[in-house]
Tab-separated table of C-alpha atoms and ligand atoms in Angstrom:
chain	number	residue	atom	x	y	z
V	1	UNK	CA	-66.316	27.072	2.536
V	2	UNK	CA	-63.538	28.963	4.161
V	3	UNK	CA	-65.167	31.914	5.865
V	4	UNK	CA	-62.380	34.688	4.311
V	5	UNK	CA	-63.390	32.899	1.104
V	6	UNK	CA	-66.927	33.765	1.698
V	7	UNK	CA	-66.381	37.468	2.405
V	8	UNK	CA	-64.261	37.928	-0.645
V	9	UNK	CA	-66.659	36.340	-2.835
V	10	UNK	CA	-68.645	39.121	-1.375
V	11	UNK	CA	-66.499	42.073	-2.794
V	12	UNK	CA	-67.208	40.549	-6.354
V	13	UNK	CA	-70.441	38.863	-6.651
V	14	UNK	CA	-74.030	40.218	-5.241
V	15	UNK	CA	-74.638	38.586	-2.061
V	16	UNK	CA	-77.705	36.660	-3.346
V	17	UNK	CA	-75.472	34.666	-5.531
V	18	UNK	CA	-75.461	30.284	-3.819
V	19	UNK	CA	-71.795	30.074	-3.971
V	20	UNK	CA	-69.168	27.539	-2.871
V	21	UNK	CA	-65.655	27.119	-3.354
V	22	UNK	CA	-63.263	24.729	-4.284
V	23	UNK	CA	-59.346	25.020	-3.688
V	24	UNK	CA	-57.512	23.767	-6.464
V	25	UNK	CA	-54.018	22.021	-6.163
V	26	UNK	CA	-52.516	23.509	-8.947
V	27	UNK	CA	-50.245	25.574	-8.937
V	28	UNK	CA	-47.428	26.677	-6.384
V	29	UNK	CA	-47.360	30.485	-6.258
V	30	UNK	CA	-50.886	31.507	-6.533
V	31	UNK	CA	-53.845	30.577	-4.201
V	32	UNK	CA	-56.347	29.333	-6.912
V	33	UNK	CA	-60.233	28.683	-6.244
V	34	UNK	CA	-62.911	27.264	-8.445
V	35	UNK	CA	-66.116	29.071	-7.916
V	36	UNK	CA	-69.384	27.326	-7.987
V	37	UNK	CA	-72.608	29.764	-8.660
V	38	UNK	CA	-75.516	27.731	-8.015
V	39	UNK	CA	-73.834	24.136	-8.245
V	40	UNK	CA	-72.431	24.756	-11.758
V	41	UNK	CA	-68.382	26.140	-12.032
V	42	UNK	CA	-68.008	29.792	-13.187
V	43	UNK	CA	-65.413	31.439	-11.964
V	44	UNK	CA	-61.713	31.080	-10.975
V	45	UNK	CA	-61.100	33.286	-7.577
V	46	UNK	CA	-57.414	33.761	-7.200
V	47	UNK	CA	-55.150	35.306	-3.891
V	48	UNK	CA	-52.024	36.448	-5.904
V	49	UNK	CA	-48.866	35.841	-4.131
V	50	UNK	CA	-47.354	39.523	-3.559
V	51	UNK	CA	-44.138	38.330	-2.493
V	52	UNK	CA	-43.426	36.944	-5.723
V	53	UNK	CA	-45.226	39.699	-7.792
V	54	UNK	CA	-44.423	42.326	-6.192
V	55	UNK	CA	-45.302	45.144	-8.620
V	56	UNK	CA	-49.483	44.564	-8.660
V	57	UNK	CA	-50.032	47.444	-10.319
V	58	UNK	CA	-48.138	46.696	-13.507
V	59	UNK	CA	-49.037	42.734	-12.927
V	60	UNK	CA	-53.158	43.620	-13.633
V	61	UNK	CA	-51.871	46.308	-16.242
V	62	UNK	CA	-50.213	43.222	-18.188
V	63	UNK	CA	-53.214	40.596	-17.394
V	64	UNK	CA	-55.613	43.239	-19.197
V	65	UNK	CA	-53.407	43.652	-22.254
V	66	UNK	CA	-52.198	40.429	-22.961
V	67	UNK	CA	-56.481	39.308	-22.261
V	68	UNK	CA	-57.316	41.788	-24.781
V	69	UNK	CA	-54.491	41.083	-26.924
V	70	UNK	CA	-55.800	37.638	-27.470
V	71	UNK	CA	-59.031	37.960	-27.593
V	72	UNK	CA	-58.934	40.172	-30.469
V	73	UNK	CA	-56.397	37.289	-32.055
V	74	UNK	CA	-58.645	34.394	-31.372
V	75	UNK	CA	-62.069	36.226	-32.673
V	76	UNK	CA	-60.399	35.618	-35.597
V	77	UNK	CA	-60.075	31.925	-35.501
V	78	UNK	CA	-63.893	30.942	-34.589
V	79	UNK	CA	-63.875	27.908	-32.362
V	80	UNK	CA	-60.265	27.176	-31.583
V	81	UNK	CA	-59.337	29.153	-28.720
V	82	UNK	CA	-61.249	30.219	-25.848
V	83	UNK	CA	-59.748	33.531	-23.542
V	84	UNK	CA	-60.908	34.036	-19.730
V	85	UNK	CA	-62.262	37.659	-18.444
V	86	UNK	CA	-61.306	38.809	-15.408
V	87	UNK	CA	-64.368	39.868	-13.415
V	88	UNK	CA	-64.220	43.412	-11.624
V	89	UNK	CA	-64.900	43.945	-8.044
V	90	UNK	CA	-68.573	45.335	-7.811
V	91	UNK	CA	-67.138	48.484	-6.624
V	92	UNK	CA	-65.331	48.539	-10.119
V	93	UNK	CA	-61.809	46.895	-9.227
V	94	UNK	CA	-59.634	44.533	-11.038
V	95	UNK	CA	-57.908	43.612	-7.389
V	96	UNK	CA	-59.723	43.302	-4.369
V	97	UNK	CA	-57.488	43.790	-1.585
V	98	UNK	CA	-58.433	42.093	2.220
V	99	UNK	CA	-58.254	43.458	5.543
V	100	UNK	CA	-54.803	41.298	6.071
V	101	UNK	CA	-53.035	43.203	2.910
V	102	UNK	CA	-53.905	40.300	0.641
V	103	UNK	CA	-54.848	41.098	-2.993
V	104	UNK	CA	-57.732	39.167	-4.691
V	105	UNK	CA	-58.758	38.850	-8.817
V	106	UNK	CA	-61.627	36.795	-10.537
V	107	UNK	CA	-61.885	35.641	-14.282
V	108	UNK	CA	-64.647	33.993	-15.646
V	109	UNK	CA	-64.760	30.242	-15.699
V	110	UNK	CA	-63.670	28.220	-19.468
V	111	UNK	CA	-66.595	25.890	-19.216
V	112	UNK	CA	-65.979	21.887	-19.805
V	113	UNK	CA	-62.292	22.584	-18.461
V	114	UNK	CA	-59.825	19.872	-17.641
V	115	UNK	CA	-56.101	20.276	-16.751
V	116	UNK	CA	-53.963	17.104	-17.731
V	117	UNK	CA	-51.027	16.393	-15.008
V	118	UNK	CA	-49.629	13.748	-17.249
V	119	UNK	CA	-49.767	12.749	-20.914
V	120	UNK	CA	-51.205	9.973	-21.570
V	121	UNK	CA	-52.194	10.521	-24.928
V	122	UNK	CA	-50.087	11.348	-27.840
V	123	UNK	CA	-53.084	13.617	-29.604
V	124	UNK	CA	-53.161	15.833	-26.146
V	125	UNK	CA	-49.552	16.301	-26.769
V	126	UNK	CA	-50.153	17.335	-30.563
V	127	UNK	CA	-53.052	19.696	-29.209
V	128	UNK	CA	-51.176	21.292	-26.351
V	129	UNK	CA	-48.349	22.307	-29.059
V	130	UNK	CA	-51.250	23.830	-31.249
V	131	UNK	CA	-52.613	25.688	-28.515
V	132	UNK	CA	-48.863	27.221	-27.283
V	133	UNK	CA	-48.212	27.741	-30.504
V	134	UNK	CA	-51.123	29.649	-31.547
V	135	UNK	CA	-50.456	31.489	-27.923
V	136	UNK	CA	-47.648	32.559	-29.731
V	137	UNK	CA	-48.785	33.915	-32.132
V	138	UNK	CA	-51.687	35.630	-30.702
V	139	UNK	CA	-49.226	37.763	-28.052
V	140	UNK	CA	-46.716	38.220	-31.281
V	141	UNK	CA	-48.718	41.710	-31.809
V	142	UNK	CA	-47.292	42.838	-28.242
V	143	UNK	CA	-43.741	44.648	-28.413
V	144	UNK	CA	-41.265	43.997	-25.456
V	145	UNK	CA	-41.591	47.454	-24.056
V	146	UNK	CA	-45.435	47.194	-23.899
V	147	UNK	CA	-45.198	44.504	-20.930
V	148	UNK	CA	-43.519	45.100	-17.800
V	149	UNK	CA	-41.317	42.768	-16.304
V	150	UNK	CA	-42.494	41.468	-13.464
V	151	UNK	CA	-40.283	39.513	-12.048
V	152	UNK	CA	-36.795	40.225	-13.506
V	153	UNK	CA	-34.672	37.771	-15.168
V	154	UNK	CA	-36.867	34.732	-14.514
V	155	UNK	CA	-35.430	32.312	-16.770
V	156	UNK	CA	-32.049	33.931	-16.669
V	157	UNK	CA	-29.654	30.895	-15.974
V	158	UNK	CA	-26.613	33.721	-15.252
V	159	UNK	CA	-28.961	34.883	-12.356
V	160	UNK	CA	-30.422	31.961	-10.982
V	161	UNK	CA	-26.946	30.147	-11.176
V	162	UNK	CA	-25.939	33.170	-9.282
V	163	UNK	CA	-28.048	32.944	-6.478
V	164	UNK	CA	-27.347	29.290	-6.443
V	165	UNK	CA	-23.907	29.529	-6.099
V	166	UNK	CA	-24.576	32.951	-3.116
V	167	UNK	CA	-26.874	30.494	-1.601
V	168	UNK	CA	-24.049	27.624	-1.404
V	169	UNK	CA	-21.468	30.472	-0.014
V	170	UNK	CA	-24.018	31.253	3.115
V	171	UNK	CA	-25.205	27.469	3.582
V	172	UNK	CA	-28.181	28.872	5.742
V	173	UNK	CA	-30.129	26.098	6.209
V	174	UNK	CA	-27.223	23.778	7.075
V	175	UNK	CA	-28.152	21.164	4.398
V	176	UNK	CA	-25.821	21.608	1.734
V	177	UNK	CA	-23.787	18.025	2.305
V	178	UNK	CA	-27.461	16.530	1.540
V	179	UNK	CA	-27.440	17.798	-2.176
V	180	UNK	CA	-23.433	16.604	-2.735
V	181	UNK	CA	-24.364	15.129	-5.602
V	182	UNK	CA	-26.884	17.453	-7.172
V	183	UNK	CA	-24.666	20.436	-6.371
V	184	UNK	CA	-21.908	18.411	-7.960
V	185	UNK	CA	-23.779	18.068	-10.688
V	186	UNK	CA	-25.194	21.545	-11.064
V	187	UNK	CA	-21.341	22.639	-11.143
V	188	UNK	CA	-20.742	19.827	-14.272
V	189	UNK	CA	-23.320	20.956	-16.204
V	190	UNK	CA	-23.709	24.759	-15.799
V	191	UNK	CA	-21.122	25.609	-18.820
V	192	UNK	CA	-22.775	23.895	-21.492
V	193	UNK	CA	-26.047	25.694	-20.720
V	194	UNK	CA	-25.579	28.604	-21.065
V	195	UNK	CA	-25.356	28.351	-25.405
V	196	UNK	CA	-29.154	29.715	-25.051
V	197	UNK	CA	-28.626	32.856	-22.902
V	198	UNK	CA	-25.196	33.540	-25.024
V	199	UNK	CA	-27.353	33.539	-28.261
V	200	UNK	CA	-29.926	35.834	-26.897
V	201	UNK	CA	-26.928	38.090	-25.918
V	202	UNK	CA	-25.193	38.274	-29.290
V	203	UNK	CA	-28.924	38.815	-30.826
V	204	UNK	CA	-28.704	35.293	-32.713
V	205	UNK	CA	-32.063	34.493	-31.110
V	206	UNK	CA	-34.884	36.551	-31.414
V	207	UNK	CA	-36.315	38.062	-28.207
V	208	UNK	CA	-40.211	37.709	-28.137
V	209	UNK	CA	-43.334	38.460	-25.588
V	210	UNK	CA	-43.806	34.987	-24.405
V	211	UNK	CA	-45.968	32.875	-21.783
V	212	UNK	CA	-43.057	31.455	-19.348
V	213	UNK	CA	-44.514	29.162	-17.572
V	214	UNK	CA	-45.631	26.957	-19.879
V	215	UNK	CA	-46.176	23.738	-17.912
V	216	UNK	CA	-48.805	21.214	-19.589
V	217	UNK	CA	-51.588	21.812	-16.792
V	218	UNK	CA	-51.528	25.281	-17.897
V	219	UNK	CA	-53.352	23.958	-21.167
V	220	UNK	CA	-57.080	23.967	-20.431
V	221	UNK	CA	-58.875	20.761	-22.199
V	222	UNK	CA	-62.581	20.292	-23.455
V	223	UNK	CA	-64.376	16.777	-22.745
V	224	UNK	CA	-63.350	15.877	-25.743
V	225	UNK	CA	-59.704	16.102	-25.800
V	226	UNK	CA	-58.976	19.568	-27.472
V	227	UNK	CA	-56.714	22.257	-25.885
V	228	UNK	CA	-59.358	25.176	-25.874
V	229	UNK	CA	-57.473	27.806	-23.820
V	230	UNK	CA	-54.108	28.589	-22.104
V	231	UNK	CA	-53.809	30.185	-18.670
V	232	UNK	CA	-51.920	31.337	-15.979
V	233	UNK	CA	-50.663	34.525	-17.640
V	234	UNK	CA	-48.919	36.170	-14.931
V	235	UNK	CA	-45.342	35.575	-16.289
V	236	UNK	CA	-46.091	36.980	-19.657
V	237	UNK	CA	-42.899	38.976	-20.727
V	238	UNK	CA	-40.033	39.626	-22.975
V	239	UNK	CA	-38.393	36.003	-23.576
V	240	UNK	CA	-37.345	33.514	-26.545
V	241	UNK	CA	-40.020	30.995	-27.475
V	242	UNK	CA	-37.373	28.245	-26.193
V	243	UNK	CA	-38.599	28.683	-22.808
V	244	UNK	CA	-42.201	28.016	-23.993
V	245	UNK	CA	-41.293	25.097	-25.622
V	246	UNK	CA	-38.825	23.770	-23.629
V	247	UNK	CA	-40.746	24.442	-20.521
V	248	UNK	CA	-43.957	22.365	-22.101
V	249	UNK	CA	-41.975	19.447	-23.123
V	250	UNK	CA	-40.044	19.457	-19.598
V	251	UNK	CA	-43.662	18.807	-17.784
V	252	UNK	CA	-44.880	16.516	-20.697
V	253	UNK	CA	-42.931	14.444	-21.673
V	254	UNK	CA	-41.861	13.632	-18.429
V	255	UNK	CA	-43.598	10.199	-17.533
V	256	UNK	CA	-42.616	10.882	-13.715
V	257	UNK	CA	-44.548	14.259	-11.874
V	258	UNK	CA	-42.268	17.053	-11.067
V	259	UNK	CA	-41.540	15.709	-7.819
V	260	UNK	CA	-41.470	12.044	-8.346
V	261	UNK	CA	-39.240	10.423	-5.125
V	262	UNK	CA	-38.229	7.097	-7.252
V	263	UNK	CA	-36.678	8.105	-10.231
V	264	UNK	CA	-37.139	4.982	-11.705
V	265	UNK	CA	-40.279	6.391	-12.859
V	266	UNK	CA	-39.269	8.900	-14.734
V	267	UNK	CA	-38.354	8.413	-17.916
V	268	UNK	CA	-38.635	11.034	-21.103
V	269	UNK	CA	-41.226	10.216	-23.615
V	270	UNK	CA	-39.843	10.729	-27.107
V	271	UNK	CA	-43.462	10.679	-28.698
V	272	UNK	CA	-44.906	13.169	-26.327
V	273	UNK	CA	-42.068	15.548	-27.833
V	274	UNK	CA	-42.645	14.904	-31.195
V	275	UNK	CA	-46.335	15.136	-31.087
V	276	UNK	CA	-45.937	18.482	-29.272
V	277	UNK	CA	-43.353	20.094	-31.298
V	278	UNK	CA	-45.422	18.918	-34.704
V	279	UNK	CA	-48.364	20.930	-33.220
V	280	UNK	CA	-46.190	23.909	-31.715
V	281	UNK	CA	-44.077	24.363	-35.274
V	282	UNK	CA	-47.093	23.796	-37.169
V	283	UNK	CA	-48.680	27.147	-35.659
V	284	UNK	CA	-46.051	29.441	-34.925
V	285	UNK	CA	-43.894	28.385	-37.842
V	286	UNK	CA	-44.615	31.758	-39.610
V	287	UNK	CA	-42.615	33.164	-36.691
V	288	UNK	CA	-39.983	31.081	-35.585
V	289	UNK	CA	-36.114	31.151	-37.253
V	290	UNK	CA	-34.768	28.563	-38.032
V	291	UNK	CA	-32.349	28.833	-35.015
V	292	UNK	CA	-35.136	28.720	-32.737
V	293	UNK	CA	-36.185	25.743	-33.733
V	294	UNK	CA	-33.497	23.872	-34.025
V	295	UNK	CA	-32.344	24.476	-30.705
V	296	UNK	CA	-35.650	22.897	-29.601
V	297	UNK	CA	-33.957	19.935	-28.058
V	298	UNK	CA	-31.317	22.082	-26.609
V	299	UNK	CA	-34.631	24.171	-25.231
V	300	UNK	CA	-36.205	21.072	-22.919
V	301	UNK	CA	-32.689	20.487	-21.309
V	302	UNK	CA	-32.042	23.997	-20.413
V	303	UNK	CA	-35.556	24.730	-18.517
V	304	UNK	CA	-34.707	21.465	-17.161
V	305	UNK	CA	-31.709	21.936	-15.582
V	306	UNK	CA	-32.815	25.462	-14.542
V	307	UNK	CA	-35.731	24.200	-13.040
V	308	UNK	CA	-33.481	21.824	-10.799
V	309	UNK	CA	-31.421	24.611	-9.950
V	310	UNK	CA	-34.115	26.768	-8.808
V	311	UNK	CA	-35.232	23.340	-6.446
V	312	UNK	CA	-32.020	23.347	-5.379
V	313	UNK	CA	-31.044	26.722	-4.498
V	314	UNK	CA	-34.816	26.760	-2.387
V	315	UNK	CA	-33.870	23.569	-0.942
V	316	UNK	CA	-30.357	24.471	0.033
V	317	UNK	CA	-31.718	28.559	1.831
V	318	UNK	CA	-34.452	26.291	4.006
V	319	UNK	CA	-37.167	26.121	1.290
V	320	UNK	CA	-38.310	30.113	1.231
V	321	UNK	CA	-39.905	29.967	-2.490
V	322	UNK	CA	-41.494	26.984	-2.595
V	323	UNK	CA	-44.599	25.378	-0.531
V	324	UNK	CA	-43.140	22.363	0.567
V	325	UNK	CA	-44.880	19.174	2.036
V	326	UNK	CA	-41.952	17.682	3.897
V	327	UNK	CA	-38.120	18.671	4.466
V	328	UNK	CA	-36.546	17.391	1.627
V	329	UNK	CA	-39.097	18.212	-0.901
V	330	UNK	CA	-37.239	20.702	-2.913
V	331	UNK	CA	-34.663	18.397	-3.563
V	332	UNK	CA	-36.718	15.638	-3.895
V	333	UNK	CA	-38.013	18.070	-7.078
V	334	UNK	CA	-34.434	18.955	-8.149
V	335	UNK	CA	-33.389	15.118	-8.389
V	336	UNK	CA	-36.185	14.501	-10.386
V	337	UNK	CA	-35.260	17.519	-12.729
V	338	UNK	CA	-31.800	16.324	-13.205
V	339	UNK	CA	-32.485	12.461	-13.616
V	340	UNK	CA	-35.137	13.550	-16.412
V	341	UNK	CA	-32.164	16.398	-17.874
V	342	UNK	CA	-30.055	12.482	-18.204
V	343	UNK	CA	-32.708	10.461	-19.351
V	344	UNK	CA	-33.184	13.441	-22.607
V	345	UNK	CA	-29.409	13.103	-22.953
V	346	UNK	CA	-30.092	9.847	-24.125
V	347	UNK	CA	-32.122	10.962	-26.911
V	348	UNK	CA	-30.601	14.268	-28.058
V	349	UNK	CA	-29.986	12.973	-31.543
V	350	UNK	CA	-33.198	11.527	-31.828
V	351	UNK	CA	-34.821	14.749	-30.592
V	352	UNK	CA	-32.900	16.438	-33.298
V	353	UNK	CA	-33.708	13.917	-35.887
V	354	UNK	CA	-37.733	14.698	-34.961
V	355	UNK	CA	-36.971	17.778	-35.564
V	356	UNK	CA	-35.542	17.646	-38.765
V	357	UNK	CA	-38.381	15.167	-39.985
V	358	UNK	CA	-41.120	17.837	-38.218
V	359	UNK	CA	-39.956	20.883	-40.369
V	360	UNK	CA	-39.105	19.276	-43.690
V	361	UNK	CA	-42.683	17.399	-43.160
V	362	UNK	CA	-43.946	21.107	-43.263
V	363	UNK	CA	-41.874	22.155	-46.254
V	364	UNK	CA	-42.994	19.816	-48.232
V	365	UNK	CA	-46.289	20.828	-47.390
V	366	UNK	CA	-46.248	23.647	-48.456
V	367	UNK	CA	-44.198	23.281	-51.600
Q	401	LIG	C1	-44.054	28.010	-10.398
Q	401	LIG	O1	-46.910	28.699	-9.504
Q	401	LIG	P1	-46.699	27.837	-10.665
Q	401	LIG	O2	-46.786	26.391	-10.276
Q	401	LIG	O3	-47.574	28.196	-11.846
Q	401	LIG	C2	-43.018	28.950	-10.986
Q	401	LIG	C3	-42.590	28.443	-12.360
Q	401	LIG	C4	-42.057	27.025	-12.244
Q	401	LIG	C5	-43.088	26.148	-11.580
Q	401	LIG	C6	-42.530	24.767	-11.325
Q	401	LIG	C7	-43.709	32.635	-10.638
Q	401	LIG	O4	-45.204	28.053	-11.211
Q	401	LIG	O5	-41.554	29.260	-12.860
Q	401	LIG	O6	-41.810	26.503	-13.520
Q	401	LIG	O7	-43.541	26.686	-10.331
Q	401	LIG	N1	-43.594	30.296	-11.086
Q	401	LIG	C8	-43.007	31.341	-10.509
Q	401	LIG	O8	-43.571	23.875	-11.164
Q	401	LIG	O9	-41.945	31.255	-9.913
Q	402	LIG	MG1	-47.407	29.936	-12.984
């Protein structure tokens, strides 16, 4: 084990605790750990990434709430969904902060857990919609001024477009005739996103406490297939549940990872959507509109192209955001974004068709 690993450890657990400690690959913000006690997983040790969260303070104040929010939700729905603790510091911290400025947290460990990087299976899909739906409804007791937004306009296509467009004025890393094509088609596309962000302007779509970063692998899985908790909470704030959705069915749906160099391989899976959104609509249908849903579709397109545009502008200022394993890895990331925003092109209608069937299915149900 890493010997700054070690010492940390130290500021949370007795020091007669046999530890060891695993770096996990998920994730590219965070620095994320899985703590063995004794051979056997129990906690998650995490280095949170200060540059991105800037605002600690209010970051821990919004973990604790939005723990204890759910927590209180799921005690009332005996064995569906589990909630981590964070673990204080034995001095009586939620943070630990190192001798290098670096600031430290620990939650307690969801046993049996499994992350899925790609959907294979069709009931996963239907599970992981349950679970972000229930999510949903578990943070729906929070009001927008309760959370603090911690990092400001974060799926606001306006802003990152922006800073796209302030990054392609300065040109700072010299590599903008690399991404003609992408920025090309960044500048084709742009108008006809921005229906979502126009809607939540003119108050036609609701504006809820959501997750944000819904990616698939945030789902935590048991052994035996069911989605039994939902993490990475750092990005909970004031949103619409379109990024939720959209966000999940962007990362599973996709056949292809995230950063998949021959886009051959990725290609959008029409059943992964429909599995997901049946799960998702079947637990947070007491909340949605009927807007909200039915811009679904439109949803996984927009966090798709925004997610490319974020690779894009990182790739184009000399990769400052995001880790990167070689040069051209951001837009490695952003193709892949944009061939997977064409290949769900293809299958807007029958996206909207699902949709349809998914919510009269319901109706009917309950008629
Ligand atoms: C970042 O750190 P991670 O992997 O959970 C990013 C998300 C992106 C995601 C793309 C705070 O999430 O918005 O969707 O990468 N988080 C932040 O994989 O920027
Ligand atoms: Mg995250």
């Amino acid at each position: 084990m890493k010997t700054d690993v070690k010492n940390i450890l130290g500021s949370f657990l007795e020091p007669d605790a046999e530890t060891d400690a695993l770096q996990l690959s998920i994730g590219h913000i965070n620095k994320t750990y899985k703590i063995l006690v004794d051979g056997c997983p129990a906690f998650i040790l995490q280095q949170i990434n200060h540059k991105v969260f800037s605002d600690i303070d209010a970051l821990m104040q919004n973990t604790r709430l939005v723990l204890s929010t759910l927590s209180a939700y799921v005690a009332q729905k005996p064995g569906q969904l589990q909630v981590q603790r964070l673990v204080p510091t034995l001095d009586g911290n939620w943070v630990h902060r190192d001798n290098d400025g670096g600031y430290w947290r620990m939650f307690t460990y969801i046993n049996g857990a499994k992350t899925i990087e790609s959907v294979r299976k069709y009931s996963h899909a239907y599970e992981g919609g349950k679970a972000y739906g229930m999510f949903l409804e578990g943070v729906s007791k929070l009001t927008p001024d309760q959370l603090t937004t911690v990092i400001p306009d974060f799926h606001s296509l306006e802003a990152r477009y922006k800073t796209f467009e302030h990054a392609l004025e300065l040109n700072p890393g010299n590599r903008k005739s690399e991404a003609f094509a992408e920025i090309a088609f960044a500048k084709d596309t742009i108008d006809r996103m921005m229906l979502i962000p126009e809607m939540i302007s003119s108050g036609e779509l609701p504006l809820r406490i959501v997750h944000n970063d819904t990616k698939f692998n945030n789902l935590i899985f048991s052994s035996d297939g069911r989605a039994i908790a939902v993490t990475d909470l750092d990005t909970v704030m004031p949103g619409t549940s379109l990024f939720d959705f959209g966000d999940a069915i962007r990362t599973a749906a996709n056949r292809g990872r995230e950063d998949e160099s021959d886009i051959h391989k990725i290609s959008f899976d029409i059943s992964v959507f429909e599995s997901f959104a049946a799960g998702y609509i079947e637990c947070a249908e007491t909340l949605l509109t009927r807007e909200e849903i039915r811009l679904f579709p439109v949803a996984a397109q927009y966090m798709t192209f925004i997610m490319g545009i974020r690779f894009l502008t990182d790739f184009i200022n000399g990769d400052l955001y995001y880790p990167t394993r070689y040069p051209g890895h951001n837009l490695t990331r952003c193709r892949a974004q944009f061939t997977l925003f064409s290949r769900m092109n293809e299958q807007m209608q029958a996206m909207n068709k699902i949709i349809a069937r998914v919510t009269a299915r319901l109706n009917a149900v309950k008629s």
